[in-house]
Amino acid sequence: MEKGRILFTDLDGTLLSDDNQISKKNHGAIEDTLKKGSFVAAATGRPLESAKAVAKKLGLIGRGCYLIAFNGSILYDCFEEKILYEQTIPIAIVKKMLNEAEKAGIYMQTYDKTAILAKAHTKELDYYAKRTGMAYRIQPDLSESLREEPYKALLIDLESRKKLEDFQTRNNAWTKEKLNSFFSCKEYLEYCPVGVDKGAAVLQLCRILGISPEQAVAVGDESNDISMIKEAGIGVAVKNAVSAAKEAADYITQNDNNHDAVAEVIEKFM
């Protein structure tokens, strides 16, 4: 493998199996990648604390290991244990989004540095917390109690993607200059700071490391992975990816996330 290359891999639906496990083959391929002098960055919509827990489980804690959390709002050096870059959403914008979500009857949560912040304990909160292992705090007066600018806001509907799509369209006029929105799965509509996505994070981390994006390989499965698939020199969609991600990719894996797709990518392109 060529020294100075970097692998960007999504977590859920890509590196992780459907039951949130990391296969021995994927784990071994990533270890070999690092031993041969290249870099690995796990890129996820998950909050930093949840991403760090996965990174620890993976062994991504040594030199050359990085995290992209909150869909690009944070770049984190796992070895130095420090944030390299971060962007947040102004509190006034989060308050407006909370108000619009409440009017639409859609659950919305935001975050501080360690936990989910929600107005009430709902089935949507339970669903998300179980999948990510994140701690949460219930704050009935969430709009008034925010003290720090959050990294992202997340709207969840477990029954109707269309309801989220309609919300996104209806609010586009005021959000388009202030926020970047995209789906990370059919249940999750994400809002990040304007200009923030995984693709921008790929370019930012490559700049920090002095690596050409042409030396990057990026692999993902969902709509929020499309930007990094496009920005990397080689963009890959796993077999189980959504159609839009496959259309953006240079290569589609023969294996899905439950059958070592990331190991396939490493063996073929790294």
PDB file of C-alpha atoms in Angstrom:
ATOM      1  CA  MET A   1       0.000   0.000   0.000  1.00  0.00           C
ATOM      2  CA  GLU A   2       1.163   3.481  -0.810  1.00  0.00           C
ATOM      3  CA  LYS A   3       2.185   5.551   2.205  1.00  0.00           C
ATOM      4  CA  GLY A   4       0.139   8.701   2.600  1.00  0.00           C
ATOM      5  CA  ARG A   5      -3.183   7.328   1.465  1.00  0.00           C
ATOM      6  CA  ILE A   6      -6.286   7.715   3.590  1.00  0.00           C
ATOM      7  CA  LEU A   7      -9.440   5.645   3.965  1.00  0.00           C
ATOM      8  CA  PHE A   8     -12.677   7.392   4.915  1.00  0.00           C
ATOM      9  CA  THR A   9     -15.359   4.923   5.985  1.00  0.00           C
ATOM     10  CA  ASP A  10     -18.903   5.488   7.137  1.00  0.00           C
ATOM     11  CA  LEU A  11     -19.940   3.483  10.206  1.00  0.00           C
ATOM     12  CA  ASP A  12     -23.619   2.508  10.246  1.00  0.00           C
ATOM     13  CA  GLY A  13     -24.592   0.415   7.239  1.00  0.00           C
ATOM     14  CA  THR A  14     -21.010   0.365   5.942  1.00  0.00           C
ATOM     15  CA  LEU A  15     -18.279  -0.654   8.373  1.00  0.00           C
ATOM     16  CA  LEU A  16     -20.768  -1.884  10.986  1.00  0.00           C
ATOM     17  CA  SER A  17     -23.129  -4.776  10.379  1.00  0.00           C
ATOM     18  CA  ASP A  18     -26.865  -4.386  10.850  1.00  0.00           C
ATOM     19  CA  ASP A  19     -26.459  -5.471  14.489  1.00  0.00           C
ATOM     20  CA  ASN A  20     -23.750  -2.831  15.057  1.00  0.00           C
ATOM     21  CA  GLN A  21     -20.854  -5.290  15.073  1.00  0.00           C
ATOM     22  CA  ILE A  22     -17.451  -5.062  13.392  1.00  0.00           C
ATOM     23  CA  SER A  23     -16.389  -8.225  11.594  1.00  0.00           C
ATOM     24  CA  LYS A  24     -12.981  -9.774  12.203  1.00  0.00           C
ATOM     25  CA  LYS A  25     -12.133  -9.366   8.528  1.00  0.00           C
ATOM     26  CA  ASN A  26     -12.987  -5.651   8.480  1.00  0.00           C
ATOM     27  CA  HIS A  27     -11.092  -5.153  11.733  1.00  0.00           C
ATOM     28  CA  GLY A  28      -8.013  -6.965  10.431  1.00  0.00           C
ATOM     29  CA  ALA A  29      -8.022  -5.064   7.133  1.00  0.00           C
ATOM     30  CA  ILE A  30      -8.095  -1.734   8.953  1.00  0.00           C
ATOM     31  CA  GLU A  31      -5.252  -2.830  11.248  1.00  0.00           C
ATOM     32  CA  ASP A  32      -3.173  -3.768   8.196  1.00  0.00           C
ATOM     33  CA  THR A  33      -3.941  -0.405   6.579  1.00  0.00           C
ATOM     34  CA  LEU A  34      -2.580   1.461   9.602  1.00  0.00           C
ATOM     35  CA  LYS A  35       0.481  -0.794   9.933  1.00  0.00           C
ATOM     36  CA  LYS A  36       1.413  -0.042   6.325  1.00  0.00           C
ATOM     37  CA  GLY A  37       1.517   3.686   6.970  1.00  0.00           C
ATOM     38  CA  SER A  38      -1.804   4.970   5.706  1.00  0.00           C
ATOM     39  CA  PHE A  39      -4.498   6.852   7.612  1.00  0.00           C
ATOM     40  CA  VAL A  40      -8.032   5.827   8.561  1.00  0.00           C
ATOM     41  CA  ALA A  41     -10.918   8.178   9.314  1.00  0.00           C
ATOM     42  CA  ALA A  42     -14.318   6.946  10.458  1.00  0.00           C
ATOM     43  CA  ALA A  43     -16.921   9.368   9.097  1.00  0.00           C
ATOM     44  CA  THR A  44     -20.300   9.369  10.793  1.00  0.00           C
ATOM     45  CA  GLY A  45     -23.368  11.398  11.583  1.00  0.00           C
ATOM     46  CA  ARG A  46     -23.060  10.149  15.153  1.00  0.00           C
ATOM     47  CA  PRO A  47     -22.094  12.526  17.939  1.00  0.00           C
ATOM     48  CA  LEU A  48     -18.428  12.573  18.918  1.00  0.00           C
ATOM     49  CA  GLU A  49     -18.874  10.555  22.124  1.00  0.00           C
ATOM     50  CA  SER A  50     -20.684   7.755  20.293  1.00  0.00           C
ATOM     51  CA  ALA A  51     -18.111   7.772  17.484  1.00  0.00           C
ATOM     52  CA  LYS A  52     -15.264   7.614  20.011  1.00  0.00           C
ATOM     53  CA  ALA A  53     -16.815   4.533  21.616  1.00  0.00           C
ATOM     54  CA  VAL A  54     -16.906   2.779  18.241  1.00  0.00           C
ATOM     55  CA  ALA A  55     -13.347   3.896  17.473  1.00  0.00           C
ATOM     56  CA  LYS A  56     -12.139   2.416  20.759  1.00  0.00           C
ATOM     57  CA  LYS A  57     -13.893  -0.866  19.976  1.00  0.00           C
ATOM     58  CA  LEU A  58     -12.229  -0.860  16.551  1.00  0.00           C
ATOM     59  CA  GLY A  59      -8.809  -0.040  17.930  1.00  0.00           C
ATOM     60  CA  LEU A  60      -8.764   3.278  16.060  1.00  0.00           C
ATOM     61  CA  ILE A  61      -6.895   5.051  18.825  1.00  0.00           C
ATOM     62  CA  GLY A  62      -3.329   5.093  17.507  1.00  0.00           C
ATOM     63  CA  ARG A  63      -1.379   7.485  15.348  1.00  0.00           C
ATOM     64  CA  GLY A  64      -3.075   7.998  11.985  1.00  0.00           C
ATOM     65  CA  CYS A  65      -6.614   7.468  13.303  1.00  0.00           C
ATOM     66  CA  TYR A  66      -9.261  10.168  12.936  1.00  0.00           C
ATOM     67  CA  LEU A  67     -12.982  10.736  13.332  1.00  0.00           C
ATOM     68  CA  ILE A  68     -15.441  12.838  11.408  1.00  0.00           C
ATOM     69  CA  ALA A  69     -18.409  13.276  13.749  1.00  0.00           C
ATOM     70  CA  PHE A  70     -21.775  15.032  13.443  1.00  0.00           C
ATOM     71  CA  ASN A  71     -21.559  14.604   9.631  1.00  0.00           C
ATOM     72  CA  GLY A  72     -18.499  16.843   9.462  1.00  0.00           C
ATOM     73  CA  SER A  73     -19.100  19.403  12.207  1.00  0.00           C
ATOM     74  CA  ILE A  74     -16.131  17.923  14.125  1.00  0.00           C
ATOM     75  CA  LEU A  75     -12.770  16.535  13.018  1.00  0.00           C
ATOM     76  CA  TYR A  76     -11.064  14.628  15.835  1.00  0.00           C
ATOM     77  CA  ASP A  77      -7.560  13.182  16.220  1.00  0.00           C
ATOM     78  CA  CYS A  78      -7.981   9.870  18.069  1.00  0.00           C
ATOM     79  CA  PHE A  79      -4.287   9.586  18.970  1.00  0.00           C
ATOM     80  CA  GLU A  80      -3.849  13.131  20.269  1.00  0.00           C
ATOM     81  CA  GLU A  81      -7.391  13.072  21.709  1.00  0.00           C
ATOM     82  CA  LYS A  82      -8.160  16.550  20.477  1.00  0.00           C
ATOM     83  CA  ILE A  83     -10.586  18.335  18.182  1.00  0.00           C
ATOM     84  CA  LEU A  84      -8.864  19.606  15.046  1.00  0.00           C
ATOM     85  CA  TYR A  85     -11.814  21.518  13.618  1.00  0.00           C
ATOM     86  CA  GLU A  86     -15.389  22.265  14.614  1.00  0.00           C
ATOM     87  CA  GLN A  87     -18.424  24.244  13.502  1.00  0.00           C
ATOM     88  CA  THR A  88     -21.658  24.884  15.371  1.00  0.00           C
ATOM     89  CA  ILE A  89     -25.168  26.209  14.757  1.00  0.00           C
ATOM     90  CA  PRO A  90     -26.170  29.557  16.325  1.00  0.00           C
ATOM     91  CA  ILE A  91     -28.632  29.066  19.183  1.00  0.00           C
ATOM     92  CA  ALA A  92     -31.222  31.391  17.606  1.00  0.00           C
ATOM     93  CA  ILE A  93     -31.373  29.145  14.519  1.00  0.00           C
ATOM     94  CA  VAL A  94     -31.759  26.006  16.656  1.00  0.00           C
ATOM     95  CA  LYS A  95     -34.612  27.655  18.541  1.00  0.00           C
ATOM     96  CA  LYS A  96     -36.386  28.485  15.295  1.00  0.00           C
ATOM     97  CA  MET A  97     -35.911  24.916  14.078  1.00  0.00           C
ATOM     98  CA  LEU A  98     -37.333  23.555  17.344  1.00  0.00           C
ATOM     99  CA  ASN A  99     -40.372  25.796  16.898  1.00  0.00           C
ATOM    100  CA  GLU A 100     -40.922  24.713  13.283  1.00  0.00           C
ATOM    101  CA  ALA A 101     -40.552  21.024  14.192  1.00  0.00           C
ATOM    102  CA  GLU A 102     -43.057  21.370  17.015  1.00  0.00           C
ATOM    103  CA  LYS A 103     -45.569  23.049  14.684  1.00  0.00           C
ATOM    104  CA  ALA A 104     -45.119  20.192  12.192  1.00  0.00           C
ATOM    105  CA  GLY A 105     -45.547  17.544  14.890  1.00  0.00           C
ATOM    106  CA  ILE A 106     -42.071  16.120  14.289  1.00  0.00           C
ATOM    107  CA  TYR A 107     -39.672  14.985  17.006  1.00  0.00           C
ATOM    108  CA  MET A 108     -36.412  16.948  17.098  1.00  0.00           C
ATOM    109  CA  GLN A 109     -33.297  16.571  19.221  1.00  0.00           C
ATOM    110  CA  THR A 110     -30.034  18.404  19.484  1.00  0.00           C
ATOM    111  CA  TYR A 111     -26.827  17.825  21.450  1.00  0.00           C
ATOM    112  CA  ASP A 112     -24.252  19.168  23.812  1.00  0.00           C
ATOM    113  CA  LYS A 113     -20.711  17.781  23.871  1.00  0.00           C
ATOM    114  CA  THR A 114     -21.647  14.541  25.652  1.00  0.00           C
ATOM    115  CA  ALA A 115     -25.390  13.879  25.384  1.00  0.00           C
ATOM    116  CA  ILE A 116     -28.590  14.077  23.375  1.00  0.00           C
ATOM    117  CA  LEU A 117     -30.887  16.917  24.406  1.00  0.00           C
ATOM    118  CA  ALA A 118     -34.621  16.347  23.964  1.00  0.00           C
ATOM    119  CA  LYS A 119     -37.816  17.998  25.172  1.00  0.00           C
ATOM    120  CA  ALA A 120     -39.550  14.723  26.063  1.00  0.00           C
ATOM    121  CA  HIS A 121     -38.961  10.997  26.355  1.00  0.00           C
ATOM    122  CA  THR A 122     -40.404   9.554  23.134  1.00  0.00           C
ATOM    123  CA  LYS A 123     -40.196   6.405  21.004  1.00  0.00           C
ATOM    124  CA  GLU A 124     -37.950   8.325  18.600  1.00  0.00           C
ATOM    125  CA  LEU A 125     -35.496   9.148  21.390  1.00  0.00           C
ATOM    126  CA  ASP A 126     -35.492   5.515  22.551  1.00  0.00           C
ATOM    127  CA  TYR A 127     -34.867   4.315  18.984  1.00  0.00           C
ATOM    128  CA  TYR A 128     -31.933   6.673  18.468  1.00  0.00           C
ATOM    129  CA  ALA A 129     -30.354   6.178  21.897  1.00  0.00           C
ATOM    130  CA  LYS A 130     -30.484   2.393  21.552  1.00  0.00           C
ATOM    131  CA  ARG A 131     -28.788   2.516  18.140  1.00  0.00           C
ATOM    132  CA  THR A 132     -26.014   4.897  19.206  1.00  0.00           C
ATOM    133  CA  GLY A 133     -25.534   4.069  22.880  1.00  0.00           C
ATOM    134  CA  MET A 134     -25.713   7.779  23.649  1.00  0.00           C
ATOM    135  CA  ALA A 135     -26.723   9.249  26.983  1.00  0.00           C
ATOM    136  CA  TYR A 136     -29.551  11.760  26.910  1.00  0.00           C
ATOM    137  CA  ARG A 137     -31.083  14.522  29.015  1.00  0.00           C
ATOM    138  CA  ILE A 138     -34.733  15.536  29.006  1.00  0.00           C
ATOM    139  CA  GLN A 139     -35.216  19.298  29.074  1.00  0.00           C
ATOM    140  CA  PRO A 140     -38.882  20.310  28.699  1.00  0.00           C
ATOM    141  CA  ASP A 141     -37.764  23.927  28.259  1.00  0.00           C
ATOM    142  CA  LEU A 142     -35.076  22.966  25.724  1.00  0.00           C
ATOM    143  CA  SER A 143     -35.462  26.067  23.585  1.00  0.00           C
ATOM    144  CA  GLU A 144     -34.798  28.342  26.568  1.00  0.00           C
ATOM    145  CA  SER A 145     -32.196  26.187  28.301  1.00  0.00           C
ATOM    146  CA  LEU A 146     -29.667  25.956  25.450  1.00  0.00           C
ATOM    147  CA  ARG A 147     -26.384  27.506  26.595  1.00  0.00           C
ATOM    148  CA  GLU A 148     -23.925  26.257  23.965  1.00  0.00           C
ATOM    149  CA  GLU A 149     -24.210  26.259  20.198  1.00  0.00           C
ATOM    150  CA  PRO A 150     -24.838  22.633  19.113  1.00  0.00           C
ATOM    151  CA  TYR A 151     -23.093  20.807  16.279  1.00  0.00           C
ATOM    152  CA  LYS A 152     -26.287  19.628  14.618  1.00  0.00           C
ATOM    153  CA  ALA A 153     -30.029  19.135  14.947  1.00  0.00           C
ATOM    154  CA  LEU A 154     -31.823  15.920  14.062  1.00  0.00           C
ATOM    155  CA  LEU A 155     -35.460  15.367  13.140  1.00  0.00           C
ATOM    156  CA  ILE A 156     -36.795  11.803  13.378  1.00  0.00           C
ATOM    157  CA  ASP A 157     -39.934  10.196  12.002  1.00  0.00           C
ATOM    158  CA  LEU A 158     -40.121   6.420  12.261  1.00  0.00           C
ATOM    159  CA  GLU A 159     -43.147   6.044   9.977  1.00  0.00           C
ATOM    160  CA  SER A 160     -42.966   8.597   7.174  1.00  0.00           C
ATOM    161  CA  ARG A 161     -39.937   9.835   5.254  1.00  0.00           C
ATOM    162  CA  LYS A 162     -42.323  11.984   3.219  1.00  0.00           C
ATOM    163  CA  LYS A 163     -43.254  13.958   6.322  1.00  0.00           C
ATOM    164  CA  LEU A 164     -39.577  14.789   6.774  1.00  0.00           C
ATOM    165  CA  GLU A 165     -39.144  15.573   3.079  1.00  0.00           C
ATOM    166  CA  ASP A 166     -42.133  17.942   3.201  1.00  0.00           C
ATOM    167  CA  PHE A 167     -40.633  19.654   6.259  1.00  0.00           C
ATOM    168  CA  GLN A 168     -37.285  20.041   4.497  1.00  0.00           C
ATOM    169  CA  THR A 169     -38.940  21.575   1.424  1.00  0.00           C
ATOM    170  CA  ARG A 170     -41.252  23.843   3.406  1.00  0.00           C
ATOM    171  CA  ASN A 171     -38.368  25.282   5.459  1.00  0.00           C
ATOM    172  CA  ASN A 172     -35.802  25.530   2.680  1.00  0.00           C
ATOM    173  CA  ALA A 173     -36.377  29.246   2.071  1.00  0.00           C
ATOM    174  CA  TRP A 174     -35.047  30.287   5.486  1.00  0.00           C
ATOM    175  CA  THR A 175     -32.581  27.416   6.104  1.00  0.00           C
ATOM    176  CA  LYS A 176     -30.668  27.307   2.796  1.00  0.00           C
ATOM    177  CA  GLU A 177     -28.323  30.197   3.699  1.00  0.00           C
ATOM    178  CA  LYS A 178     -27.877  29.070   7.306  1.00  0.00           C
ATOM    179  CA  LEU A 179     -27.932  25.262   7.400  1.00  0.00           C
ATOM    180  CA  ASN A 180     -27.072  22.206   5.338  1.00  0.00           C
ATOM    181  CA  SER A 181     -29.726  19.468   5.398  1.00  0.00           C
ATOM    182  CA  PHE A 182     -29.682  15.858   4.222  1.00  0.00           C
ATOM    183  CA  PHE A 183     -30.944  12.388   5.098  1.00  0.00           C
ATOM    184  CA  SER A 184     -28.614   9.956   6.863  1.00  0.00           C
ATOM    185  CA  CYS A 185     -31.289   7.229   6.664  1.00  0.00           C
ATOM    186  CA  LYS A 186     -34.982   7.263   5.843  1.00  0.00           C
ATOM    187  CA  GLU A 187     -35.906   8.079   9.460  1.00  0.00           C
ATOM    188  CA  TYR A 188     -33.340  10.865  10.049  1.00  0.00           C
ATOM    189  CA  LEU A 189     -33.331  14.386   8.598  1.00  0.00           C
ATOM    190  CA  GLU A 190     -30.106  16.093   9.645  1.00  0.00           C
ATOM    191  CA  TYR A 191     -29.370  19.811   9.895  1.00  0.00           C
ATOM    192  CA  CYS A 192     -25.719  20.876  10.162  1.00  0.00           C
ATOM    193  CA  PRO A 193     -23.975  24.254   9.926  1.00  0.00           C
ATOM    194  CA  VAL A 194     -23.952  25.693   6.420  1.00  0.00           C
ATOM    195  CA  GLY A 195     -21.066  24.297   4.387  1.00  0.00           C
ATOM    196  CA  VAL A 196     -20.722  21.236   6.616  1.00  0.00           C
ATOM    197  CA  ASP A 197     -20.970  17.722   5.229  1.00  0.00           C
ATOM    198  CA  LYS A 198     -18.741  14.657   5.012  1.00  0.00           C
ATOM    199  CA  GLY A 199     -17.293  15.784   1.682  1.00  0.00           C
ATOM    200  CA  ALA A 200     -16.133  19.111   3.113  1.00  0.00           C
ATOM    201  CA  ALA A 201     -14.634  17.184   6.039  1.00  0.00           C
ATOM    202  CA  VAL A 202     -12.708  14.935   3.636  1.00  0.00           C
ATOM    203  CA  LEU A 203     -11.139  18.009   2.015  1.00  0.00           C
ATOM    204  CA  GLN A 204     -10.450  19.650   5.384  1.00  0.00           C
ATOM    205  CA  LEU A 205      -8.717  16.599   6.879  1.00  0.00           C
ATOM    206  CA  CYS A 206      -6.701  16.047   3.701  1.00  0.00           C
ATOM    207  CA  ARG A 207      -5.506  19.660   3.939  1.00  0.00           C
ATOM    208  CA  ILE A 208      -4.545  19.209   7.592  1.00  0.00           C
ATOM    209  CA  LEU A 209      -2.598  16.022   6.805  1.00  0.00           C
ATOM    210  CA  GLY A 210      -1.058  17.322   3.605  1.00  0.00           C
ATOM    211  CA  ILE A 211      -2.644  14.573   1.500  1.00  0.00           C
ATOM    212  CA  SER A 212      -4.155  15.086  -1.928  1.00  0.00           C
ATOM    213  CA  PRO A 213      -7.868  14.141  -2.049  1.00  0.00           C
ATOM    214  CA  GLU A 214      -6.880  12.031  -5.044  1.00  0.00           C
ATOM    215  CA  GLN A 215      -5.110   9.758  -2.540  1.00  0.00           C
ATOM    216  CA  ALA A 216      -8.342   9.305  -0.576  1.00  0.00           C
ATOM    217  CA  VAL A 217     -10.724   6.363  -0.758  1.00  0.00           C
ATOM    218  CA  ALA A 218     -14.204   6.945   0.686  1.00  0.00           C
ATOM    219  CA  VAL A 219     -16.899   4.324   1.240  1.00  0.00           C
ATOM    220  CA  GLY A 220     -20.492   4.745   2.396  1.00  0.00           C
ATOM    221  CA  ASP A 221     -24.098   3.695   1.982  1.00  0.00           C
ATOM    222  CA  GLU A 222     -26.446   6.625   2.539  1.00  0.00           C
ATOM    223  CA  SER A 223     -27.356  10.045   1.151  1.00  0.00           C
ATOM    224  CA  ASN A 224     -25.144  11.816   3.679  1.00  0.00           C
ATOM    225  CA  ASP A 225     -22.160   9.849   2.307  1.00  0.00           C
ATOM    226  CA  ILE A 226     -22.565  11.092  -1.266  1.00  0.00           C
ATOM    227  CA  SER A 227     -20.500  14.249  -0.765  1.00  0.00           C
ATOM    228  CA  MET A 228     -17.467  12.311   0.508  1.00  0.00           C
ATOM    229  CA  ILE A 229     -17.875   9.644  -2.190  1.00  0.00           C
ATOM    230  CA  LYS A 230     -17.646  12.461  -4.748  1.00  0.00           C
ATOM    231  CA  GLU A 231     -14.728  14.326  -3.139  1.00  0.00           C
ATOM    232  CA  ALA A 232     -12.429  11.316  -2.695  1.00  0.00           C
ATOM    233  CA  GLY A 233     -10.155  10.161  -5.488  1.00  0.00           C
ATOM    234  CA  ILE A 234     -11.977   6.833  -5.357  1.00  0.00           C
ATOM    235  CA  GLY A 235     -15.571   6.871  -4.154  1.00  0.00           C
ATOM    236  CA  VAL A 236     -17.218   3.584  -3.213  1.00  0.00           C
ATOM    237  CA  ALA A 237     -20.779   2.599  -2.364  1.00  0.00           C
ATOM    238  CA  VAL A 238     -21.408  -0.672  -0.557  1.00  0.00           C
ATOM    239  CA  LYS A 239     -23.772  -3.211  -2.114  1.00  0.00           C
ATOM    240  CA  ASN A 240     -26.561  -2.270   0.314  1.00  0.00           C
ATOM    241  CA  ALA A 241     -26.261   1.465  -0.408  1.00  0.00           C
ATOM    242  CA  VAL A 242     -29.133   3.669  -1.542  1.00  0.00           C
ATOM    243  CA  SER A 243     -29.414   4.229  -5.286  1.00  0.00           C
ATOM    244  CA  ALA A 244     -28.167   7.827  -5.137  1.00  0.00           C
ATOM    245  CA  ALA A 245     -24.940   6.762  -3.407  1.00  0.00           C
ATOM    246  CA  LYS A 246     -24.373   4.041  -5.984  1.00  0.00           C
ATOM    247  CA  GLU A 247     -24.881   6.539  -8.810  1.00  0.00           C
ATOM    248  CA  ALA A 248     -22.234   8.836  -7.290  1.00  0.00           C
ATOM    249  CA  ALA A 249     -19.681   6.045  -6.783  1.00  0.00           C
ATOM    250  CA  ASP A 250     -16.754   4.905  -8.912  1.00  0.00           C
ATOM    251  CA  TYR A 251     -17.209   1.358  -7.622  1.00  0.00           C
ATOM    252  CA  ILE A 252     -19.956  -0.667  -5.926  1.00  0.00           C
ATOM    253  CA  THR A 253     -18.824  -3.499  -3.674  1.00  0.00           C
ATOM    254  CA  GLN A 254     -19.782  -7.081  -4.363  1.00  0.00           C
ATOM    255  CA  ASN A 255     -20.356  -7.549  -0.622  1.00  0.00           C
ATOM    256  CA  ASP A 256     -22.716  -5.710   1.721  1.00  0.00           C
ATOM    257  CA  ASN A 257     -22.081  -4.319   5.190  1.00  0.00           C
ATOM    258  CA  ASN A 258     -22.881  -7.686   6.760  1.00  0.00           C
ATOM    259  CA  HIS A 259     -20.232  -9.434   4.659  1.00  0.00           C
ATOM    260  CA  ASP A 260     -16.979  -7.457   4.981  1.00  0.00           C
ATOM    261  CA  ALA A 261     -17.579  -4.750   2.369  1.00  0.00           C
ATOM    262  CA  VAL A 262     -14.914  -2.459   3.846  1.00  0.00           C
ATOM    263  CA  ALA A 263     -12.300  -5.227   3.767  1.00  0.00           C
ATOM    264  CA  GLU A 264     -13.145  -5.652   0.073  1.00  0.00           C
ATOM    265  CA  VAL A 265     -12.535  -1.931  -0.495  1.00  0.00           C
ATOM    266  CA  ILE A 266      -9.196  -2.003   1.326  1.00  0.00           C
ATOM    267  CA  GLU A 267      -7.989  -5.063  -0.560  1.00  0.00           C
ATOM    268  CA  LYS A 268      -8.996  -3.591  -3.935  1.00  0.00           C
ATOM    269  CA  PHE A 269      -8.045   0.076  -3.618  1.00  0.00           C
ATOM    270  CA  MET A 270      -5.647   0.637  -0.748  1.00  0.00           C
TER     271      MET A 270
END
